[in-house]
mmCIF file with all atom_site columns, C-alpha atoms in Angstrom:
data_model
loop_
_atom_site.group_PDB
_atom_site.id
_atom_site.type_symbol
_atom_site.label_atom_id
_atom_site.label_alt_id
_atom_site.label_comp_id
_atom_site.label_asym_id
_atom_site.label_entity_id
_atom_site.label_seq_id
_atom_site.pdbx_PDB_ins_code
_atom_site.Cartn_x
_atom_site.Cartn_y
_atom_site.Cartn_z
_atom_site.occupancy
_atom_site.B_iso_or_equiv
_atom_site.pdbx_formal_charge
_atom_site.auth_seq_id
_atom_site.auth_comp_id
_atom_site.auth_asym_id
_atom_site.auth_atom_id
_atom_site.pdbx_PDB_model_num
ATOM 1   C CA . MET A 1 1   ? 45.146 -254.250 -155.565 1.00 50.00 ? 1   MET A CA 1
ATOM 2   C CA . ALA A 1 2   ? 46.828 -256.024 -152.639 1.00 55.00 ? 2   ALA A CA 1
ATOM 3   C CA . LYS A 1 3   ? 46.304 -259.767 -151.564 1.00 63.00 ? 3   LYS A CA 1
ATOM 4   C CA . LEU A 1 4   ? 44.745 -260.648 -148.591 1.00 59.00 ? 4   LEU A CA 1
ATOM 5   C CA . THR A 1 5   ? 46.399 -263.563 -146.945 1.00 67.00 ? 5   THR A CA 1
ATOM 6   C CA . ARG A 1 6   ? 44.654 -266.475 -144.552 1.00 64.00 ? 6   ARG A CA 1
ATOM 7   C CA . ARG A 1 7   ? 46.243 -264.036 -141.604 1.00 65.00 ? 7   ARG A CA 1
ATOM 8   C CA . THR A 1 8   ? 45.278 -260.924 -142.339 1.00 56.00 ? 8   THR A CA 1
ATOM 9   C CA . VAL A 1 9   ? 41.672 -262.443 -142.843 1.00 49.00 ? 9   VAL A CA 1
ATOM 10  C CA . LEU A 1 10  ? 41.827 -264.140 -139.828 1.00 52.00 ? 10  LEU A CA 1
ATOM 11  C CA . ALA A 1 11  ? 42.395 -261.146 -137.831 1.00 54.00 ? 11  ALA A CA 1
ATOM 12  C CA . MET A 1 12  ? 40.483 -258.927 -139.132 1.00 50.00 ? 12  MET A CA 1
ATOM 13  C CA . LEU A 1 13  ? 37.385 -261.837 -138.396 1.00 49.00 ? 13  LEU A CA 1
ATOM 14  C CA . GLY A 1 14  ? 38.816 -261.690 -134.808 1.00 53.00 ? 14  GLY A CA 1
ATOM 15  C CA . ALA A 1 15  ? 38.719 -258.028 -134.651 1.00 51.00 ? 15  ALA A CA 1
ATOM 16  C CA . GLY A 1 16  ? 35.451 -257.715 -136.101 1.00 48.00 ? 16  GLY A CA 1
ATOM 17  C CA . GLY A 1 17  ? 34.062 -260.187 -133.576 1.00 49.00 ? 17  GLY A CA 1
ATOM 18  C CA . GLY A 1 18  ? 35.417 -258.341 -130.790 1.00 49.00 ? 18  GLY A CA 1
ATOM 19  C CA . LEU A 1 19  ? 34.377 -255.152 -132.146 1.00 45.00 ? 19  LEU A CA 1
ATOM 20  C CA . LEU A 1 20  ? 30.862 -256.322 -132.532 1.00 43.00 ? 20  LEU A CA 1
ATOM 21  C CA . GLY A 1 21  ? 31.059 -257.892 -128.613 1.00 47.00 ? 21  GLY A CA 1
ATOM 22  C CA . VAL A 1 22  ? 32.322 -254.718 -127.554 1.00 46.00 ? 22  VAL A CA 1
ATOM 23  C CA . GLY A 1 23  ? 29.562 -253.263 -128.985 1.00 49.00 ? 23  GLY A CA 1
ATOM 24  C CA . TYR A 1 24  ? 26.956 -255.372 -127.547 1.00 41.00 ? 24  TYR A CA 1
ATOM 25  C CA . LEU A 1 25  ? 28.449 -254.811 -124.103 1.00 44.00 ? 25  LEU A CA 1
ATOM 26  C CA . LEU A 1 26  ? 28.047 -251.094 -124.737 1.00 45.00 ? 26  LEU A CA 1
ATOM 27  C CA . ARG A 1 27  ? 24.635 -251.276 -126.328 1.00 43.00 ? 27  ARG A CA 1
ATOM 28  C CA . ASN A 1 28  ? 23.455 -252.865 -122.897 1.00 40.00 ? 28  ASN A CA 1
ATOM 29  C CA . VAL A 1 29  ? 25.430 -251.418 -120.193 1.00 41.00 ? 29  VAL A CA 1
ATOM 30  C CA . ILE A 1 30  ? 26.138 -247.872 -121.680 1.00 39.00 ? 30  ILE A CA 1
ATOM 31  C CA . ASP A 1 31  ? 23.611 -247.057 -124.255 1.00 37.00 ? 31  ASP A CA 1
ATOM 32  C CA . VAL A 1 32  ? 20.846 -244.554 -122.563 1.00 36.00 ? 32  VAL A CA 1
ATOM 33  C CA . PRO A 1 33  ? 18.158 -242.826 -124.713 1.00 37.00 ? 33  PRO A CA 1
ATOM 34  C CA . SER A 1 34  ? 18.728 -239.189 -124.043 1.00 37.00 ? 34  SER A CA 1
ATOM 35  C CA . SER A 1 35  ? 15.032 -238.604 -122.978 1.00 36.00 ? 35  SER A CA 1
ATOM 36  C CA . ASN A 1 36  ? 15.812 -240.870 -120.010 1.00 38.00 ? 36  ASN A CA 1
ATOM 37  C CA . ALA A 1 37  ? 19.249 -240.169 -119.056 1.00 40.00 ? 37  ALA A CA 1
ATOM 38  C CA . GLY A 1 38  ? 19.668 -238.192 -116.136 1.00 44.00 ? 38  GLY A CA 1
ATOM 39  C CA . PRO A 1 39  ? 21.173 -237.437 -112.826 1.00 52.00 ? 39  PRO A CA 1
ATOM 40  C CA . GLY A 1 40  ? 23.124 -240.973 -111.482 1.00 57.00 ? 40  GLY A CA 1
ATOM 41  C CA . MET A 1 41  ? 25.203 -243.854 -113.032 1.00 59.00 ? 41  MET A CA 1
ATOM 42  C CA . MET A 1 42  ? 23.501 -244.119 -116.439 1.00 64.00 ? 42  MET A CA 1
ATOM 43  C CA . GLY A 1 43  ? 23.295 -240.284 -117.207 1.00 65.00 ? 43  GLY A CA 1
ATOM 44  C CA . GLU A 1 44  ? 27.243 -240.203 -116.019 1.00 67.00 ? 44  GLU A CA 1
ATOM 45  C CA . MET A 1 45  ? 27.153 -243.075 -118.982 1.00 71.00 ? 45  MET A CA 1
ATOM 46  C CA . GLN A 1 46  ? 25.666 -241.113 -121.324 1.00 75.00 ? 46  GLN A CA 1
ATOM 47  C CA . THR A 1 47  ? 28.180 -238.174 -120.525 1.00 74.00 ? 47  THR A CA 1
ATOM 48  C CA . TYR A 1 48  ? 31.171 -240.647 -121.092 1.00 74.00 ? 48  TYR A CA 1
ATOM 49  C CA . MET A 1 49  ? 29.977 -241.631 -124.644 1.00 78.00 ? 49  MET A CA 1
ATOM 50  C CA . GLN A 1 50  ? 29.362 -238.486 -125.597 1.00 82.00 ? 50  GLN A CA 1
ATOM 51  C CA . MET A 1 51  ? 32.753 -236.805 -124.781 1.00 83.00 ? 51  MET A CA 1
ATOM 52  C CA . PHE A 1 52  ? 34.239 -239.805 -125.780 1.00 80.00 ? 52  PHE A CA 1
ATOM 53  C CA . ASN A 1 53  ? 32.641 -239.226 -129.452 1.00 85.00 ? 53  ASN A CA 1
ATOM 54  C CA . ARG A 1 54  ? 33.623 -235.450 -128.867 1.00 91.00 ? 54  ARG A CA 1
ATOM 55  C CA . HIS A 1 55  ? 37.271 -236.155 -127.835 1.00 87.00 ? 55  HIS A CA 1
ATOM 56  C CA . ARG A 1 56  ? 38.516 -234.178 -130.774 1.00 92.00 ? 56  ARG A CA 1
ATOM 57  C CA . GLU A 1 57  ? 37.569 -230.891 -129.724 1.00 95.00 ? 57  GLU A CA 1
ATOM 58  C CA . LEU A 1 58  ? 38.893 -231.342 -126.115 1.00 94.00 ? 58  LEU A CA 1
ATOM 59  C CA . ARG A 1 59  ? 42.468 -230.357 -124.857 1.00 96.00 ? 59  ARG A CA 1
ATOM 60  C CA . ARG A 1 60  ? 44.412 -231.717 -122.049 1.00 96.00 ? 60  ARG A CA 1
ATOM 61  C CA . SER A 1 61  ? 47.599 -231.090 -120.326 1.00 97.00 ? 61  SER A CA 1
ATOM 62  C CA . VAL A 1 62  ? 49.075 -233.140 -117.488 1.00 97.00 ? 62  VAL A CA 1
ATOM 63  C CA . GLU A 1 63  ? 52.120 -231.185 -115.302 1.00 98.00 ? 63  GLU A CA 1
ATOM 64  C CA . ASP A 1 64  ? 53.666 -233.939 -112.794 1.00 98.00 ? 64  ASP A CA 1
ATOM 65  C CA . ILE A 1 65  ? 54.259 -231.847 -109.688 1.00 98.00 ? 65  ILE A CA 1
ATOM 66  C CA . PRO A 1 66  ? 55.403 -233.178 -106.103 1.00 98.00 ? 66  PRO A CA 1
ATOM 67  C CA . GLY A 1 67  ? 53.357 -236.261 -105.289 1.00 97.00 ? 67  GLY A CA 1
ATOM 68  C CA . GLY A 1 68  ? 50.634 -236.050 -107.937 1.00 98.00 ? 68  GLY A CA 1
ATOM 69  C CA . VAL A 1 69  ? 49.591 -234.181 -111.359 1.00 98.00 ? 69  VAL A CA 1
ATOM 70  C CA . ARG A 1 70  ? 47.878 -231.154 -112.027 1.00 98.00 ? 70  ARG A CA 1
ATOM 71  C CA . THR A 1 71  ? 45.414 -231.293 -114.904 1.00 98.00 ? 71  THR A CA 1
ATOM 72  C CA . THR A 1 72  ? 44.043 -228.981 -117.334 1.00 98.00 ? 72  THR A CA 1
ATOM 73  C CA . THR A 1 73  ? 41.423 -230.261 -119.903 1.00 96.00 ? 73  THR A CA 1
ATOM 74  C CA . GLU A 1 74  ? 39.473 -227.555 -121.764 1.00 97.00 ? 74  GLU A CA 1
ATOM 75  C CA . SER A 1 75  ? 37.235 -227.170 -124.804 1.00 96.00 ? 75  SER A CA 1
ATOM 76  C CA . ASP A 1 76  ? 35.525 -224.096 -126.892 1.00 97.00 ? 76  ASP A CA 1
ATOM 77  C CA . SER A 1 77  ? 32.784 -225.775 -126.970 1.00 96.00 ? 77  SER A CA 1
ATOM 78  C CA . PRO A 1 78  ? 30.153 -224.489 -124.146 1.00 96.00 ? 78  PRO A CA 1
ATOM 79  C CA . ASP A 1 79  ? 28.176 -227.577 -123.694 1.00 94.00 ? 79  ASP A CA 1
ATOM 80  C CA . LEU A 1 80  ? 31.104 -230.339 -123.680 1.00 94.00 ? 80  LEU A CA 1
ATOM 81  C CA . VAL A 1 81  ? 33.080 -227.421 -121.030 1.00 95.00 ? 81  VAL A CA 1
ATOM 82  C CA . ALA A 1 82  ? 29.304 -228.311 -119.396 1.00 94.00 ? 82  ALA A CA 1
ATOM 83  C CA . GLN A 1 83  ? 29.674 -231.629 -119.675 1.00 92.00 ? 83  GLN A CA 1
ATOM 84  C CA . LEU A 1 84  ? 33.244 -231.782 -118.834 1.00 92.00 ? 84  LEU A CA 1
ATOM 85  C CA . ARG A 1 85  ? 32.918 -230.041 -115.465 1.00 94.00 ? 85  ARG A CA 1
ATOM 86  C CA . ALA A 1 86  ? 29.676 -232.096 -114.445 1.00 90.00 ? 86  ALA A CA 1
ATOM 87  C CA . HIS A 1 87  ? 31.753 -235.500 -115.208 1.00 87.00 ? 87  HIS A CA 1
ATOM 88  C CA . VAL A 1 88  ? 34.790 -234.395 -113.540 1.00 92.00 ? 88  VAL A CA 1
ATOM 89  C CA . SER A 1 89  ? 32.279 -232.864 -110.120 1.00 92.00 ? 89  SER A CA 1
ATOM 90  C CA . ALA A 1 90  ? 30.542 -236.415 -110.406 1.00 87.00 ? 90  ALA A CA 1
ATOM 91  C CA . MET A 1 91  ? 33.424 -238.312 -109.909 1.00 87.00 ? 91  MET A CA 1
ATOM 92  C CA . TYR A 1 92  ? 35.042 -236.147 -107.270 1.00 91.00 ? 92  TYR A CA 1
ATOM 93  C CA . SER A 1 93  ? 31.765 -236.736 -105.905 1.00 89.00 ? 93  SER A CA 1
ATOM 94  C CA . ARG A 1 94  ? 31.945 -240.436 -105.712 1.00 86.00 ? 94  ARG A CA 1
ATOM 95  C CA . VAL A 1 95  ? 35.491 -240.724 -104.817 1.00 88.00 ? 95  VAL A CA 1
ATOM 96  C CA . ASP A 1 96  ? 34.341 -238.569 -101.776 1.00 86.00 ? 96  ASP A CA 1
ATOM 97  C CA . GLN A 1 97  ? 31.985 -240.825 -100.634 1.00 85.00 ? 97  GLN A CA 1
ATOM 98  C CA . ARG A 1 98  ? 33.604 -244.054 -101.878 1.00 75.00 ? 98  ARG A CA 1
ATOM 99  C CA . GLY A 1 99  ? 31.159 -244.970 -104.518 1.00 69.00 ? 99  GLY A CA 1
ATOM 100 C CA . GLU A 1 100 ? 33.047 -247.032 -106.993 1.00 63.00 ? 100 GLU A CA 1
ATOM 101 C CA . VAL A 1 101 ? 31.783 -247.134 -110.172 1.00 63.00 ? 101 VAL A CA 1
ATOM 102 C CA . MET A 1 102 ? 31.997 -249.438 -112.899 1.00 60.00 ? 102 MET A CA 1
ATOM 103 C CA . CYS A 1 103 ? 34.324 -247.686 -115.306 1.00 61.00 ? 103 CYS A CA 1
ATOM 104 C CA . MET A 1 104 ? 36.094 -248.078 -118.734 1.00 62.00 ? 104 MET A CA 1
ATOM 105 C CA . SER A 1 105 ? 39.362 -247.444 -116.278 1.00 72.00 ? 105 SER A CA 1
ATOM 106 C CA . SER A 1 106 ? 42.226 -249.620 -115.091 1.00 74.00 ? 106 SER A CA 1
ATOM 107 C CA . SER A 1 107 ? 43.657 -247.068 -112.781 1.00 81.00 ? 107 SER A CA 1
ATOM 108 C CA . LEU A 1 108 ? 40.589 -245.482 -111.386 1.00 82.00 ? 108 LEU A CA 1
ATOM 109 C CA . PRO A 1 109 ? 39.717 -248.467 -109.227 1.00 85.00 ? 109 PRO A CA 1
ATOM 110 C CA . THR A 1 110 ? 42.779 -247.556 -107.133 1.00 88.00 ? 110 THR A CA 1
ATOM 111 C CA . LEU A 1 111 ? 41.883 -243.892 -106.650 1.00 91.00 ? 111 LEU A CA 1
ATOM 112 C CA . PHE A 1 112 ? 38.483 -245.150 -105.366 1.00 89.00 ? 112 PHE A CA 1
ATOM 113 C CA . ARG A 1 113 ? 39.791 -247.281 -102.735 1.00 90.00 ? 113 ARG A CA 1
ATOM 114 C CA . ARG A 1 114 ? 42.187 -244.963 -101.198 1.00 93.00 ? 114 ARG A CA 1
ATOM 115 C CA . ALA A 1 115 ? 40.722 -242.086 -101.639 1.00 93.00 ? 115 ALA A CA 1
ATOM 116 C CA . PRO A 1 116 ? 41.618 -241.194 -97.658  1.00 94.00 ? 116 PRO A CA 1
ATOM 117 C CA . ASP A 1 117 ? 45.149 -241.521 -99.330  1.00 95.00 ? 117 ASP A CA 1
ATOM 118 C CA . TYR A 1 118 ? 44.952 -238.071 -101.455 1.00 96.00 ? 118 TYR A CA 1
ATOM 119 C CA . GLN A 1 119 ? 44.215 -235.015 -102.195 1.00 97.00 ? 119 GLN A CA 1
ATOM 120 C CA . ARG A 1 120 ? 41.751 -233.726 -104.444 1.00 96.00 ? 120 ARG A CA 1
ATOM 121 C CA . GLN A 1 121 ? 41.471 -230.017 -105.350 1.00 97.00 ? 121 GLN A CA 1
ATOM 122 C CA . LEU A 1 122 ? 39.013 -229.014 -108.850 1.00 97.00 ? 122 LEU A CA 1
ATOM 123 C CA . THR A 1 123 ? 39.087 -225.679 -110.133 1.00 97.00 ? 123 THR A CA 1
ATOM 124 C CA . PHE A 1 124 ? 37.250 -224.560 -113.097 1.00 97.00 ? 124 PHE A CA 1
ATOM 125 C CA . THR A 1 125 ? 38.504 -222.242 -115.691 1.00 97.00 ? 125 THR A CA 1
ATOM 126 C CA . PRO A 1 126 ? 36.255 -220.506 -118.563 1.00 96.00 ? 126 PRO A CA 1
ATOM 127 C CA . LYS A 1 127 ? 37.144 -223.075 -120.565 1.00 97.00 ? 127 LYS A CA 1
ATOM 128 C CA . GLY A 1 128 ? 37.027 -226.425 -118.737 1.00 96.00 ? 128 GLY A CA 1
ATOM 129 C CA . VAL A 1 129 ? 38.722 -227.457 -115.373 1.00 97.00 ? 129 VAL A CA 1
ATOM 130 C CA . VAL A 1 130 ? 42.019 -227.914 -113.899 1.00 98.00 ? 130 VAL A CA 1
ATOM 131 C CA . ALA A 1 131 ? 42.214 -230.686 -111.350 1.00 97.00 ? 131 ALA A CA 1
ATOM 132 C CA . VAL A 1 132 ? 45.289 -231.131 -108.747 1.00 98.00 ? 132 VAL A CA 1
ATOM 133 C CA . GLU A 1 133 ? 46.032 -234.585 -106.988 1.00 98.00 ? 133 GLU A CA 1
ATOM 134 C CA . THR A 1 134 ? 48.337 -235.669 -104.659 1.00 98.00 ? 134 THR A CA 1
ATOM 135 C CA . SER A 1 135 ? 49.120 -237.991 -102.281 1.00 97.00 ? 135 SER A CA 1
ATOM 136 C CA . ARG A 1 136 ? 52.396 -238.192 -99.689  1.00 97.00 ? 136 ARG A CA 1
ATOM 137 C CA . ASP A 1 137 ? 52.367 -242.344 -100.327 1.00 96.00 ? 137 ASP A CA 1
ATOM 138 C CA . PRO A 1 138 ? 54.611 -242.629 -103.583 1.00 96.00 ? 138 PRO A CA 1
ATOM 139 C CA . GLU A 1 139 ? 52.542 -245.675 -104.504 1.00 95.00 ? 139 GLU A CA 1
ATOM 140 C CA . MET A 1 140 ? 49.259 -243.137 -104.859 1.00 96.00 ? 140 MET A CA 1
ATOM 141 C CA . THR A 1 141 ? 51.443 -240.921 -106.577 1.00 97.00 ? 141 THR A CA 1
ATOM 142 C CA . GLN A 1 142 ? 51.936 -243.277 -108.700 1.00 96.00 ? 142 GLN A CA 1
ATOM 143 C CA . ALA A 1 143 ? 48.369 -244.263 -109.368 1.00 95.00 ? 143 ALA A CA 1
ATOM 144 C CA . ILE A 1 144 ? 47.455 -240.323 -109.460 1.00 97.00 ? 144 ILE A CA 1
ATOM 145 C CA . ARG A 1 145 ? 49.753 -239.897 -112.276 1.00 97.00 ? 145 ARG A CA 1
ATOM 146 C CA . ALA A 1 146 ? 49.136 -243.377 -114.265 1.00 94.00 ? 146 ALA A CA 1
ATOM 147 C CA . HIS A 1 147 ? 44.918 -242.374 -114.150 1.00 93.00 ? 147 HIS A CA 1
ATOM 148 C CA . ALA A 1 148 ? 46.140 -238.935 -115.684 1.00 95.00 ? 148 ALA A CA 1
ATOM 149 C CA . ARG A 1 149 ? 47.774 -240.148 -118.539 1.00 93.00 ? 149 ARG A CA 1
ATOM 150 C CA . GLU A 1 150 ? 44.853 -242.796 -118.659 1.00 90.00 ? 150 GLU A CA 1
ATOM 151 C CA . VAL A 1 151 ? 42.757 -240.147 -119.388 1.00 90.00 ? 151 VAL A CA 1
ATOM 152 C CA . THR A 1 152 ? 45.208 -237.976 -121.666 1.00 92.00 ? 152 THR A CA 1
ATOM 153 C CA . GLY A 1 153 ? 44.461 -241.140 -124.236 1.00 87.00 ? 153 GLY A CA 1
ATOM 154 C CA . PHE A 1 154 ? 40.853 -240.990 -123.862 1.00 86.00 ? 154 PHE A CA 1
ATOM 155 C CA . VAL A 1 155 ? 41.248 -237.126 -124.944 1.00 88.00 ? 155 VAL A CA 1
ATOM 156 C CA . ILE A 1 156 ? 43.739 -238.342 -127.549 1.00 89.00 ? 156 ILE A CA 1
ATOM 157 C CA . ASP A 1 157 ? 42.244 -241.301 -128.706 1.00 80.00 ? 157 ASP A CA 1
ATOM 158 C CA . GLY A 1 158 ? 38.427 -240.972 -127.933 1.00 76.00 ? 158 GLY A CA 1
ATOM 159 C CA . MET A 1 159 ? 36.648 -244.363 -127.835 1.00 69.00 ? 159 MET A CA 1
ATOM 160 C CA . PRO A 1 160 ? 39.744 -246.723 -129.200 1.00 68.00 ? 160 PRO A CA 1
ATOM 161 C CA . ALA A 1 161 ? 41.851 -245.988 -125.728 1.00 62.00 ? 161 ALA A CA 1
ATOM 162 C CA . MET A 1 162 ? 38.098 -246.677 -123.624 1.00 62.00 ? 162 MET A CA 1
ATOM 163 C CA . MET A 1 163 ? 37.686 -250.253 -125.096 1.00 62.00 ? 163 MET A CA 1
ATOM 164 C CA . ALA A 1 164 ? 41.777 -250.785 -124.707 1.00 61.00 ? 164 ALA A CA 1
ATOM 165 C CA . GLY A 1 165 ? 40.854 -250.017 -120.946 1.00 54.00 ? 165 GLY A CA 1
ATOM 166 C CA . MET A 1 166 ? 37.944 -252.221 -121.263 1.00 52.00 ? 166 MET A CA 1
ATOM 167 C CA . MET A 1 167 ? 39.972 -255.100 -122.570 1.00 55.00 ? 167 MET A CA 1
ATOM 168 C CA . ASP A 1 168 ? 42.911 -254.355 -119.591 1.00 55.00 ? 168 ASP A CA 1
ATOM 169 C CA . GLY A 1 169 ? 40.719 -255.315 -117.096 1.00 50.00 ? 169 GLY A CA 1
ATOM 170 C CA . GLY A 1 170 ? 39.198 -251.815 -116.481 1.00 47.00 ? 170 GLY A CA 1
ATOM 171 C CA . MET A 1 171 ? 35.372 -252.720 -116.720 1.00 43.00 ? 171 MET A CA 1
ATOM 172 C CA . MET A 1 172 ? 35.769 -255.530 -114.643 1.00 37.00 ? 172 MET A CA 1
ATOM 173 C CA . GLY A 1 173 ? 37.273 -253.197 -111.938 1.00 42.00 ? 173 GLY A CA 1
ATOM 174 C CA . GLY A 1 174 ? 40.841 -254.270 -112.507 1.00 42.00 ? 174 GLY A CA 1
ATOM 175 C CA . SER A 1 175 ? 44.028 -252.800 -110.628 1.00 39.00 ? 175 SER A CA 1
#
């Protein structure tokens, strides 16, 4: 059995304390009983959490195209496909209405603030969604691509990617 150094123990305590803090935040900000979750922000947050918990059931590809990206996100689980479609549709509606939400993304706030500066097209596939986002503005193109890659991190890594996004200022509307 390997010996634990003081540095290792302190790092473990620090990480544990950080996780407790994040857990407290998530419990008070995001956790919504299923019976009360419906449309609106709290229902969307519950959907986020369910998708994070089931991230291994999602597949995602990102293709850089002139001025932006084409992303494809799919699943073999019909209920997860329905959640994914509802989530992306709701986010596009919020962007269209400039109804910025508190989010776990460090790149999304830029897309909300500059919604008129880029085009969005959403297509449902039998197993998910294809989103095409483009702009003529090079800064927006960069923001679009950054967000696409951030979401891919959420799909690949699940909750740890979300927590990293929160630590980078995403929950506070950074970027």
